[in-house]
Short mmCIF file of N, CA and C in Angstrom, two decimals:
data_model
loop_
_atom_site.label_atom_id
_atom_site.label_comp_id
_atom_site.label_asym_id
_atom_site.label_seq_id
_atom_site.Cartn_x
_atom_site.Cartn_y
_atom_site.Cartn_z
N MET A 6 -23.80 9.90 -16.05
CA MET A 6 -23.02 9.79 -14.82
C MET A 6 -22.11 11.01 -14.68
N THR A 7 -21.88 11.39 -13.44
CA THR A 7 -20.91 12.45 -13.20
C THR A 7 -19.50 11.87 -13.36
N GLU A 8 -18.52 12.75 -13.45
CA GLU A 8 -17.13 12.27 -13.56
C GLU A 8 -16.73 11.52 -12.29
N LYS A 9 -17.22 11.95 -11.14
CA LYS A 9 -16.91 11.25 -9.89
C LYS A 9 -17.53 9.86 -9.89
N GLU A 10 -18.78 9.75 -10.33
CA GLU A 10 -19.42 8.43 -10.40
C GLU A 10 -18.66 7.50 -11.35
N LYS A 11 -18.21 8.03 -12.48
CA LYS A 11 -17.40 7.23 -13.41
C LYS A 11 -16.11 6.78 -12.73
N MET A 12 -15.44 7.70 -12.05
CA MET A 12 -14.18 7.38 -11.38
C MET A 12 -14.38 6.25 -10.38
N LEU A 13 -15.39 6.38 -9.52
CA LEU A 13 -15.62 5.39 -8.48
C LEU A 13 -16.02 4.03 -9.06
N ALA A 14 -16.61 4.03 -10.25
CA ALA A 14 -17.01 2.79 -10.91
C ALA A 14 -15.87 2.17 -11.72
N GLY A 15 -14.72 2.83 -11.77
CA GLY A 15 -13.59 2.31 -12.54
C GLY A 15 -13.70 2.54 -14.03
N LEU A 16 -14.55 3.48 -14.43
CA LEU A 16 -14.73 3.81 -15.85
C LEU A 16 -13.82 4.98 -16.22
N PRO A 17 -13.52 5.15 -17.50
CA PRO A 17 -12.75 6.33 -17.91
C PRO A 17 -13.47 7.62 -17.47
N TYR A 18 -12.69 8.57 -16.94
CA TYR A 18 -13.26 9.82 -16.44
C TYR A 18 -12.26 10.94 -16.66
N ASP A 19 -12.76 12.16 -16.54
CA ASP A 19 -11.94 13.36 -16.68
C ASP A 19 -11.46 13.79 -15.29
N ALA A 20 -10.18 13.58 -15.01
CA ALA A 20 -9.62 13.90 -13.69
C ALA A 20 -9.61 15.39 -13.41
N TRP A 21 -9.77 16.22 -14.43
CA TRP A 21 -9.73 17.68 -14.24
C TRP A 21 -11.11 18.28 -14.09
N ASP A 22 -12.11 17.42 -13.88
CA ASP A 22 -13.46 17.88 -13.54
C ASP A 22 -13.38 18.76 -12.29
N ASP A 23 -14.18 19.83 -12.26
CA ASP A 23 -14.11 20.79 -11.15
C ASP A 23 -14.34 20.14 -9.79
N VAL A 24 -15.30 19.23 -9.69
CA VAL A 24 -15.60 18.58 -8.41
C VAL A 24 -14.40 17.74 -7.97
N LEU A 25 -13.87 16.94 -8.88
CA LEU A 25 -12.73 16.08 -8.53
C LEU A 25 -11.49 16.90 -8.20
N LEU A 26 -11.26 17.96 -8.94
CA LEU A 26 -10.11 18.83 -8.66
C LEU A 26 -10.24 19.44 -7.26
N SER A 27 -11.43 19.90 -6.92
CA SER A 27 -11.66 20.47 -5.60
C SER A 27 -11.44 19.44 -4.49
N GLU A 28 -11.92 18.23 -4.70
CA GLU A 28 -11.74 17.18 -3.69
C GLU A 28 -10.27 16.78 -3.54
N ARG A 29 -9.53 16.76 -4.65
CA ARG A 29 -8.09 16.47 -4.56
C ARG A 29 -7.35 17.57 -3.81
N MET A 30 -7.72 18.81 -4.07
CA MET A 30 -7.05 19.93 -3.39
C MET A 30 -7.33 19.88 -1.88
N ARG A 31 -8.55 19.50 -1.50
CA ARG A 31 -8.89 19.35 -0.08
C ARG A 31 -7.99 18.28 0.55
N ALA A 32 -7.87 17.13 -0.12
CA ALA A 32 -7.04 16.04 0.41
C ALA A 32 -5.58 16.47 0.51
N LYS A 33 -5.09 17.18 -0.48
CA LYS A 33 -3.69 17.62 -0.46
C LYS A 33 -3.45 18.62 0.68
N ALA A 34 -4.44 19.47 0.94
CA ALA A 34 -4.30 20.42 2.05
C ALA A 34 -4.25 19.69 3.39
N ILE A 35 -5.07 18.65 3.56
CA ILE A 35 -5.06 17.89 4.81
C ILE A 35 -3.75 17.10 4.93
N CYS A 36 -3.29 16.51 3.83
CA CYS A 36 -1.99 15.81 3.86
C CYS A 36 -0.87 16.78 4.25
N HIS A 37 -0.92 17.98 3.71
CA HIS A 37 0.09 19.00 4.03
C HIS A 37 0.06 19.32 5.53
N GLN A 38 -1.14 19.51 6.07
CA GLN A 38 -1.29 19.78 7.50
C GLN A 38 -0.73 18.61 8.32
N PHE A 39 -1.05 17.39 7.93
CA PHE A 39 -0.55 16.21 8.63
C PHE A 39 0.98 16.14 8.56
N ASN A 40 1.52 16.35 7.38
CA ASN A 40 2.96 16.23 7.18
C ASN A 40 3.76 17.27 7.96
N LEU A 41 3.13 18.41 8.26
CA LEU A 41 3.80 19.46 9.03
C LEU A 41 3.51 19.41 10.53
N ALA A 42 2.63 18.50 10.95
CA ALA A 42 2.27 18.40 12.37
C ALA A 42 3.46 17.92 13.20
N ASP A 43 3.47 18.33 14.44
CA ASP A 43 4.52 17.93 15.38
C ASP A 43 4.55 16.40 15.48
N PRO A 44 5.66 15.77 15.13
CA PRO A 44 5.72 14.30 15.14
C PRO A 44 5.56 13.68 16.51
N THR A 45 5.72 14.45 17.58
CA THR A 45 5.57 13.91 18.93
C THR A 45 4.12 13.92 19.40
N LYS A 46 3.24 14.57 18.66
CA LYS A 46 1.83 14.69 19.05
C LYS A 46 1.00 13.68 18.24
N LEU A 47 1.10 12.42 18.64
CA LEU A 47 0.45 11.33 17.91
C LEU A 47 -1.06 11.48 17.87
N ASP A 48 -1.67 11.94 18.97
CA ASP A 48 -3.13 12.10 18.99
C ASP A 48 -3.57 13.17 18.00
N GLN A 49 -2.83 14.28 17.93
CA GLN A 49 -3.15 15.35 16.99
C GLN A 49 -3.03 14.85 15.55
N ARG A 50 -1.97 14.13 15.26
CA ARG A 50 -1.79 13.59 13.91
C ARG A 50 -2.91 12.62 13.56
N ALA A 51 -3.32 11.79 14.52
CA ALA A 51 -4.42 10.84 14.27
C ALA A 51 -5.72 11.57 13.98
N GLU A 52 -5.97 12.66 14.70
CA GLU A 52 -7.19 13.44 14.45
C GLU A 52 -7.21 14.04 13.06
N ILE A 53 -6.08 14.51 12.60
CA ILE A 53 -6.00 15.06 11.24
C ILE A 53 -6.36 13.98 10.23
N LEU A 54 -5.82 12.78 10.41
CA LEU A 54 -6.11 11.68 9.48
C LEU A 54 -7.58 11.28 9.51
N LYS A 55 -8.22 11.36 10.68
CA LYS A 55 -9.64 11.01 10.78
C LYS A 55 -10.50 11.93 9.94
N GLY A 56 -10.01 13.13 9.66
CA GLY A 56 -10.74 14.05 8.79
C GLY A 56 -10.55 13.76 7.31
N LEU A 57 -9.74 12.76 7.01
CA LEU A 57 -9.42 12.46 5.61
C LEU A 57 -9.74 11.02 5.24
N LEU A 58 -9.40 10.07 6.11
CA LEU A 58 -9.48 8.64 5.80
C LEU A 58 -10.58 7.96 6.61
N CYS A 59 -10.99 6.78 6.17
CA CYS A 59 -11.89 5.93 6.95
C CYS A 59 -10.99 5.01 7.76
N ILE A 60 -10.87 5.28 9.06
CA ILE A 60 -9.92 4.51 9.87
C ILE A 60 -10.59 3.93 11.10
N LYS A 61 -10.07 2.78 11.53
CA LYS A 61 -10.49 2.19 12.79
C LYS A 61 -9.57 2.75 13.87
N ASP A 62 -9.21 1.94 14.84
CA ASP A 62 -8.38 2.44 15.93
C ASP A 62 -6.93 2.01 15.76
N HIS A 63 -6.06 2.73 16.45
CA HIS A 63 -4.62 2.44 16.47
C HIS A 63 -4.01 2.48 15.07
N VAL A 64 -4.17 3.61 14.42
CA VAL A 64 -3.56 3.84 13.11
C VAL A 64 -2.42 4.83 13.28
N ASN A 65 -1.24 4.47 12.77
CA ASN A 65 -0.08 5.36 12.86
C ASN A 65 0.60 5.40 11.49
N ILE A 66 0.61 6.56 10.90
CA ILE A 66 1.29 6.80 9.63
C ILE A 66 2.37 7.83 9.88
N GLU A 67 3.60 7.47 9.55
CA GLU A 67 4.70 8.42 9.69
C GLU A 67 4.68 9.37 8.49
N PRO A 68 4.98 10.65 8.72
CA PRO A 68 5.05 11.55 7.58
C PRO A 68 6.24 11.17 6.69
N ASN A 69 6.20 11.46 5.49
CA ASN A 69 5.19 12.15 4.74
C ASN A 69 4.18 11.16 4.19
N PHE A 70 2.94 11.62 4.08
CA PHE A 70 1.84 10.82 3.55
C PHE A 70 1.15 11.64 2.47
N PHE A 71 0.82 10.97 1.36
CA PHE A 71 0.14 11.63 0.25
C PHE A 71 -0.97 10.73 -0.26
N CYS A 72 -2.10 11.34 -0.66
CA CYS A 72 -3.18 10.61 -1.31
C CYS A 72 -3.93 11.55 -2.24
N ASP A 73 -4.77 10.97 -3.09
CA ASP A 73 -5.55 11.77 -4.03
C ASP A 73 -6.83 12.32 -3.41
N TYR A 74 -7.61 11.45 -2.74
CA TYR A 74 -8.92 11.85 -2.23
C TYR A 74 -9.11 11.54 -0.75
N GLY A 75 -8.59 10.44 -0.29
CA GLY A 75 -8.72 10.06 1.11
C GLY A 75 -9.97 9.28 1.42
N TYR A 76 -11.11 9.71 0.90
CA TYR A 76 -12.37 9.05 1.24
C TYR A 76 -12.48 7.65 0.64
N ASN A 77 -11.60 7.28 -0.25
CA ASN A 77 -11.59 5.93 -0.82
C ASN A 77 -10.63 4.99 -0.09
N ILE A 78 -10.03 5.45 1.02
CA ILE A 78 -9.05 4.66 1.75
C ILE A 78 -9.65 4.21 3.07
N GLU A 79 -9.68 2.90 3.29
CA GLU A 79 -10.20 2.31 4.52
C GLU A 79 -9.08 1.52 5.18
N LEU A 80 -8.70 1.96 6.39
CA LEU A 80 -7.61 1.32 7.14
C LEU A 80 -8.17 0.58 8.34
N GLY A 81 -7.75 -0.67 8.52
CA GLY A 81 -8.17 -1.46 9.66
C GLY A 81 -7.44 -1.08 10.93
N SER A 82 -7.73 -1.79 12.01
CA SER A 82 -7.10 -1.55 13.30
C SER A 82 -5.63 -1.96 13.26
N ASN A 83 -4.84 -1.27 14.08
CA ASN A 83 -3.42 -1.58 14.25
C ASN A 83 -2.65 -1.49 12.94
N PHE A 84 -2.90 -0.42 12.22
CA PHE A 84 -2.18 -0.17 10.96
C PHE A 84 -0.98 0.71 11.25
N TYR A 85 0.17 0.35 10.66
CA TYR A 85 1.36 1.18 10.78
C TYR A 85 2.01 1.31 9.41
N SER A 86 2.36 2.55 9.05
CA SER A 86 3.15 2.80 7.85
C SER A 86 4.35 3.64 8.21
N ASN A 87 5.51 3.21 7.75
CA ASN A 87 6.71 3.98 7.89
C ASN A 87 6.64 5.17 6.92
N HIS A 88 7.70 5.94 6.80
CA HIS A 88 7.70 7.20 6.06
C HIS A 88 7.39 7.04 4.56
N ASN A 89 6.80 8.11 4.02
CA ASN A 89 6.61 8.28 2.57
C ASN A 89 5.63 7.30 1.95
N LEU A 90 4.46 7.18 2.55
CA LEU A 90 3.38 6.39 1.98
C LEU A 90 2.62 7.24 0.98
N THR A 91 2.41 6.69 -0.22
CA THR A 91 1.60 7.34 -1.25
C THR A 91 0.49 6.38 -1.65
N ILE A 92 -0.77 6.86 -1.60
CA ILE A 92 -1.92 6.07 -2.03
C ILE A 92 -2.71 6.90 -3.03
N LEU A 93 -2.72 6.45 -4.28
CA LEU A 93 -3.52 7.09 -5.33
C LEU A 93 -4.86 6.37 -5.35
N ASP A 94 -5.84 6.98 -4.70
CA ASP A 94 -7.12 6.33 -4.40
C ASP A 94 -8.27 6.83 -5.26
N VAL A 95 -8.16 6.67 -6.57
CA VAL A 95 -9.29 7.02 -7.43
C VAL A 95 -10.40 5.98 -7.31
N CYS A 96 -10.05 4.77 -6.85
CA CYS A 96 -11.00 3.73 -6.50
C CYS A 96 -10.70 3.29 -5.07
N LYS A 97 -11.53 2.43 -4.56
CA LYS A 97 -11.43 1.98 -3.16
C LYS A 97 -10.11 1.25 -2.89
N VAL A 98 -9.49 1.61 -1.76
CA VAL A 98 -8.34 0.89 -1.21
C VAL A 98 -8.75 0.42 0.17
N THR A 99 -8.82 -0.90 0.34
CA THR A 99 -9.21 -1.49 1.62
C THR A 99 -8.00 -2.21 2.19
N ILE A 100 -7.64 -1.85 3.42
CA ILE A 100 -6.49 -2.43 4.10
C ILE A 100 -6.98 -2.99 5.43
N GLY A 101 -6.69 -4.26 5.67
CA GLY A 101 -7.19 -4.97 6.85
C GLY A 101 -6.52 -4.58 8.15
N ASP A 102 -6.76 -5.40 9.16
CA ASP A 102 -6.22 -5.20 10.51
C ASP A 102 -4.79 -5.74 10.60
N ASN A 103 -4.00 -5.14 11.50
CA ASN A 103 -2.65 -5.61 11.82
C ASN A 103 -1.74 -5.63 10.59
N VAL A 104 -1.76 -4.53 9.87
CA VAL A 104 -0.97 -4.42 8.63
C VAL A 104 0.19 -3.46 8.87
N LEU A 105 1.36 -3.83 8.35
CA LEU A 105 2.58 -3.03 8.47
C LEU A 105 3.13 -2.71 7.09
N PHE A 106 3.49 -1.43 6.87
CA PHE A 106 4.14 -1.01 5.63
C PHE A 106 5.52 -0.47 5.95
N GLY A 107 6.51 -0.89 5.18
CA GLY A 107 7.83 -0.29 5.28
C GLY A 107 7.82 1.09 4.63
N PRO A 108 8.98 1.76 4.58
CA PRO A 108 9.04 3.10 3.99
C PRO A 108 8.86 3.05 2.47
N ASN A 109 8.34 4.15 1.94
CA ASN A 109 8.24 4.37 0.49
C ASN A 109 7.30 3.41 -0.22
N VAL A 110 6.23 3.00 0.45
CA VAL A 110 5.22 2.16 -0.20
C VAL A 110 4.34 3.03 -1.09
N MET A 111 4.02 2.50 -2.29
CA MET A 111 3.14 3.19 -3.22
C MET A 111 2.02 2.25 -3.62
N ILE A 112 0.78 2.72 -3.40
CA ILE A 112 -0.41 1.97 -3.77
C ILE A 112 -1.16 2.82 -4.78
N SER A 113 -1.40 2.27 -5.96
CA SER A 113 -2.06 3.06 -7.00
C SER A 113 -3.22 2.31 -7.61
N THR A 114 -4.43 2.84 -7.38
CA THR A 114 -5.60 2.31 -8.07
C THR A 114 -5.73 2.97 -9.45
N ALA A 115 -5.00 4.03 -9.68
CA ALA A 115 -5.12 4.82 -10.92
C ALA A 115 -4.26 4.24 -12.04
N THR A 116 -4.81 4.31 -13.24
CA THR A 116 -4.05 3.92 -14.43
C THR A 116 -4.54 4.75 -15.61
N HIS A 117 -3.91 4.57 -16.75
CA HIS A 117 -4.21 5.40 -17.91
C HIS A 117 -4.39 4.53 -19.15
N PRO A 118 -5.15 5.02 -20.13
CA PRO A 118 -5.30 4.26 -21.38
C PRO A 118 -3.97 4.10 -22.10
N LEU A 119 -3.83 3.01 -22.82
CA LEU A 119 -2.63 2.79 -23.63
C LEU A 119 -2.59 3.71 -24.83
N ASP A 120 -3.75 4.02 -25.39
CA ASP A 120 -3.83 4.89 -26.56
C ASP A 120 -3.39 6.31 -26.18
N PRO A 121 -2.39 6.87 -26.86
CA PRO A 121 -1.86 8.19 -26.47
C PRO A 121 -2.87 9.32 -26.59
N ILE A 122 -3.81 9.23 -27.51
CA ILE A 122 -4.83 10.28 -27.66
C ILE A 122 -5.82 10.22 -26.50
N GLU A 123 -6.30 9.02 -26.19
CA GLU A 123 -7.21 8.86 -25.04
C GLU A 123 -6.53 9.29 -23.74
N ARG A 124 -5.25 9.00 -23.63
CA ARG A 124 -4.49 9.30 -22.40
C ARG A 124 -4.45 10.80 -22.11
N LEU A 125 -4.62 11.62 -23.13
CA LEU A 125 -4.61 13.07 -22.94
C LEU A 125 -5.81 13.57 -22.14
N SER A 126 -6.92 12.82 -22.18
CA SER A 126 -8.14 13.36 -21.58
C SER A 126 -8.80 12.47 -20.53
N THR A 127 -8.36 11.23 -20.39
CA THR A 127 -9.03 10.35 -19.43
C THR A 127 -8.03 9.50 -18.66
N GLU A 128 -8.51 9.01 -17.55
CA GLU A 128 -7.83 7.97 -16.78
C GLU A 128 -8.92 7.11 -16.17
N TYR A 129 -8.54 6.04 -15.52
CA TYR A 129 -9.50 5.17 -14.85
C TYR A 129 -8.78 4.44 -13.74
N GLY A 130 -9.49 3.61 -13.01
CA GLY A 130 -8.86 2.91 -11.91
C GLY A 130 -9.50 1.58 -11.62
N SER A 131 -8.90 0.87 -10.69
CA SER A 131 -9.40 -0.43 -10.26
C SER A 131 -9.04 -0.60 -8.78
N PRO A 132 -9.99 -1.08 -7.95
CA PRO A 132 -9.78 -1.14 -6.51
C PRO A 132 -8.64 -2.09 -6.10
N ILE A 133 -8.12 -1.85 -4.91
CA ILE A 133 -7.07 -2.67 -4.32
C ILE A 133 -7.54 -3.13 -2.95
N PHE A 134 -7.29 -4.41 -2.65
CA PHE A 134 -7.64 -4.98 -1.35
C PHE A 134 -6.40 -5.64 -0.75
N ILE A 135 -6.09 -5.27 0.50
CA ILE A 135 -4.99 -5.87 1.25
C ILE A 135 -5.59 -6.45 2.52
N GLY A 136 -5.40 -7.75 2.74
CA GLY A 136 -6.02 -8.45 3.85
C GLY A 136 -5.42 -8.14 5.20
N ASN A 137 -5.77 -8.96 6.18
CA ASN A 137 -5.30 -8.83 7.56
C ASN A 137 -3.90 -9.43 7.71
N ASN A 138 -3.14 -8.89 8.66
CA ASN A 138 -1.83 -9.45 9.04
C ASN A 138 -0.85 -9.48 7.88
N VAL A 139 -0.83 -8.41 7.11
CA VAL A 139 0.05 -8.33 5.94
C VAL A 139 1.21 -7.39 6.27
N TRP A 140 2.38 -7.72 5.75
CA TRP A 140 3.57 -6.87 5.88
C TRP A 140 4.11 -6.59 4.49
N LEU A 141 4.16 -5.30 4.14
CA LEU A 141 4.78 -4.87 2.88
C LEU A 141 6.13 -4.27 3.24
N GLY A 142 7.20 -4.79 2.64
CA GLY A 142 8.53 -4.24 2.87
C GLY A 142 8.68 -2.87 2.23
N GLY A 143 9.83 -2.26 2.45
CA GLY A 143 10.09 -0.94 1.89
C GLY A 143 10.09 -0.93 0.37
N ASN A 144 9.66 0.19 -0.20
CA ASN A 144 9.67 0.41 -1.64
C ASN A 144 8.80 -0.57 -2.42
N VAL A 145 7.74 -1.06 -1.81
CA VAL A 145 6.79 -1.93 -2.51
C VAL A 145 5.79 -1.07 -3.27
N SER A 146 5.48 -1.49 -4.49
CA SER A 146 4.44 -0.84 -5.30
C SER A 146 3.32 -1.84 -5.55
N ILE A 147 2.09 -1.41 -5.28
CA ILE A 147 0.90 -2.23 -5.53
C ILE A 147 0.14 -1.56 -6.67
N LEU A 148 -0.09 -2.28 -7.76
CA LEU A 148 -0.72 -1.72 -8.94
C LEU A 148 -2.23 -1.96 -8.95
N PRO A 149 -2.96 -1.26 -9.82
CA PRO A 149 -4.43 -1.31 -9.82
C PRO A 149 -5.00 -2.72 -9.92
N GLY A 150 -6.07 -2.94 -9.16
CA GLY A 150 -6.83 -4.18 -9.25
C GLY A 150 -6.29 -5.34 -8.45
N VAL A 151 -5.22 -5.16 -7.69
CA VAL A 151 -4.56 -6.26 -6.98
C VAL A 151 -5.27 -6.55 -5.65
N THR A 152 -5.34 -7.84 -5.33
CA THR A 152 -5.78 -8.30 -4.01
C THR A 152 -4.62 -9.07 -3.39
N ILE A 153 -4.29 -8.72 -2.15
CA ILE A 153 -3.27 -9.44 -1.38
C ILE A 153 -4.01 -10.10 -0.22
N GLY A 154 -3.93 -11.43 -0.14
CA GLY A 154 -4.65 -12.18 0.88
C GLY A 154 -4.09 -11.98 2.27
N ASP A 155 -4.81 -12.50 3.26
CA ASP A 155 -4.41 -12.43 4.65
C ASP A 155 -3.04 -13.09 4.86
N ASN A 156 -2.31 -12.61 5.86
CA ASN A 156 -1.08 -13.24 6.36
C ASN A 156 0.07 -13.27 5.35
N CYS A 157 0.10 -12.33 4.43
CA CYS A 157 1.15 -12.31 3.41
C CYS A 157 2.31 -11.41 3.81
N VAL A 158 3.48 -11.72 3.26
CA VAL A 158 4.66 -10.86 3.36
C VAL A 158 5.09 -10.57 1.93
N ILE A 159 5.21 -9.27 1.60
CA ILE A 159 5.68 -8.84 0.28
C ILE A 159 7.06 -8.24 0.47
N GLY A 160 8.07 -8.82 -0.19
CA GLY A 160 9.45 -8.42 0.00
C GLY A 160 9.75 -7.02 -0.51
N ALA A 161 10.74 -6.41 0.09
CA ALA A 161 11.15 -5.05 -0.25
C ALA A 161 11.43 -4.92 -1.74
N GLY A 162 11.00 -3.80 -2.30
CA GLY A 162 11.25 -3.49 -3.70
C GLY A 162 10.34 -4.19 -4.69
N SER A 163 9.39 -4.97 -4.21
CA SER A 163 8.51 -5.72 -5.11
C SER A 163 7.51 -4.81 -5.81
N VAL A 164 7.15 -5.21 -7.02
CA VAL A 164 6.09 -4.55 -7.78
C VAL A 164 4.99 -5.58 -7.97
N VAL A 165 3.87 -5.38 -7.26
CA VAL A 165 2.79 -6.36 -7.25
C VAL A 165 1.82 -6.03 -8.37
N THR A 166 1.81 -6.88 -9.39
CA THR A 166 1.00 -6.66 -10.59
C THR A 166 -0.20 -7.59 -10.67
N ARG A 167 -0.23 -8.61 -9.80
CA ARG A 167 -1.33 -9.58 -9.82
C ARG A 167 -1.63 -10.01 -8.39
N ASP A 168 -2.77 -10.67 -8.21
CA ASP A 168 -3.20 -11.10 -6.89
C ASP A 168 -2.18 -12.03 -6.24
N ILE A 169 -2.08 -11.93 -4.91
CA ILE A 169 -1.21 -12.78 -4.11
C ILE A 169 -2.11 -13.56 -3.15
N PRO A 170 -2.07 -14.91 -3.22
CA PRO A 170 -2.95 -15.69 -2.34
C PRO A 170 -2.54 -15.58 -0.88
N GLU A 171 -3.49 -15.85 0.01
CA GLU A 171 -3.23 -15.73 1.44
C GLU A 171 -2.08 -16.62 1.88
N SER A 172 -1.46 -16.19 2.97
CA SER A 172 -0.36 -16.93 3.61
C SER A 172 0.79 -17.21 2.65
N SER A 173 1.18 -16.18 1.90
CA SER A 173 2.28 -16.31 0.94
C SER A 173 3.38 -15.32 1.24
N VAL A 174 4.61 -15.71 0.90
CA VAL A 174 5.72 -14.79 0.81
C VAL A 174 5.93 -14.55 -0.68
N ALA A 175 5.95 -13.28 -1.09
CA ALA A 175 6.08 -12.96 -2.51
C ALA A 175 7.09 -11.84 -2.67
N VAL A 176 7.93 -11.94 -3.71
CA VAL A 176 8.98 -10.95 -3.94
C VAL A 176 9.19 -10.75 -5.43
N GLY A 177 9.82 -9.62 -5.76
CA GLY A 177 10.32 -9.42 -7.12
C GLY A 177 9.54 -8.42 -7.94
N ASN A 178 10.04 -8.26 -9.18
CA ASN A 178 9.42 -7.37 -10.16
C ASN A 178 9.39 -8.11 -11.50
N PRO A 179 8.23 -8.64 -11.87
CA PRO A 179 6.96 -8.60 -11.12
C PRO A 179 6.99 -9.55 -9.93
N CYS A 180 6.21 -9.22 -8.93
CA CYS A 180 6.16 -9.96 -7.68
C CYS A 180 5.58 -11.36 -7.93
N ARG A 181 6.27 -12.36 -7.38
CA ARG A 181 5.83 -13.75 -7.50
C ARG A 181 5.93 -14.44 -6.14
N VAL A 182 5.02 -15.39 -5.92
CA VAL A 182 5.03 -16.16 -4.68
C VAL A 182 6.26 -17.06 -4.67
N THR A 183 7.02 -17.01 -3.56
CA THR A 183 8.20 -17.87 -3.43
C THR A 183 7.99 -19.00 -2.43
N LYS A 184 7.06 -18.80 -1.47
CA LYS A 184 6.74 -19.89 -0.55
C LYS A 184 5.45 -19.57 0.19
N SER A 185 4.90 -20.60 0.80
CA SER A 185 3.72 -20.45 1.64
C SER A 185 4.15 -20.33 3.09
N ILE A 186 3.34 -19.64 3.87
CA ILE A 186 3.61 -19.49 5.30
C ILE A 186 2.79 -20.54 6.04
#
């Protein structure tokens, strides 16, 4: 398997592989272009994102936005993110329709081995799925392998380490369900 195939499969891979490094640099260049675009030109900003992400219609991301590859990010219709969204997309990130993110949201499919020697040369990831009609408050972190069901609200500052069932309000570090909607 190539390093990219290993990465996409969630297996340990070498992130400094030439192909992966080139793809990350391409994504960073597009993010840079997006982040410097005139904030009043929404159509221009949307076109820049279409060259990076898999998006439906009515997607609005406020700058600054950062990602690793872009091609692993799928955004549904009517997506809005406030400032400073970071998505580390070494594996697939799927986000449903009618989703809102507060400022400073971090979504990371990437993780590292616990063994310090292995950590020097490899990393791996696990996909993240966020359903429809979800609201993530400001400063929420979503960790690798998490699924958040439809109609959920994740409170500001939460660190989501495990799946959240649909129609739940969840808060805290680690994030826990506090009530059903």
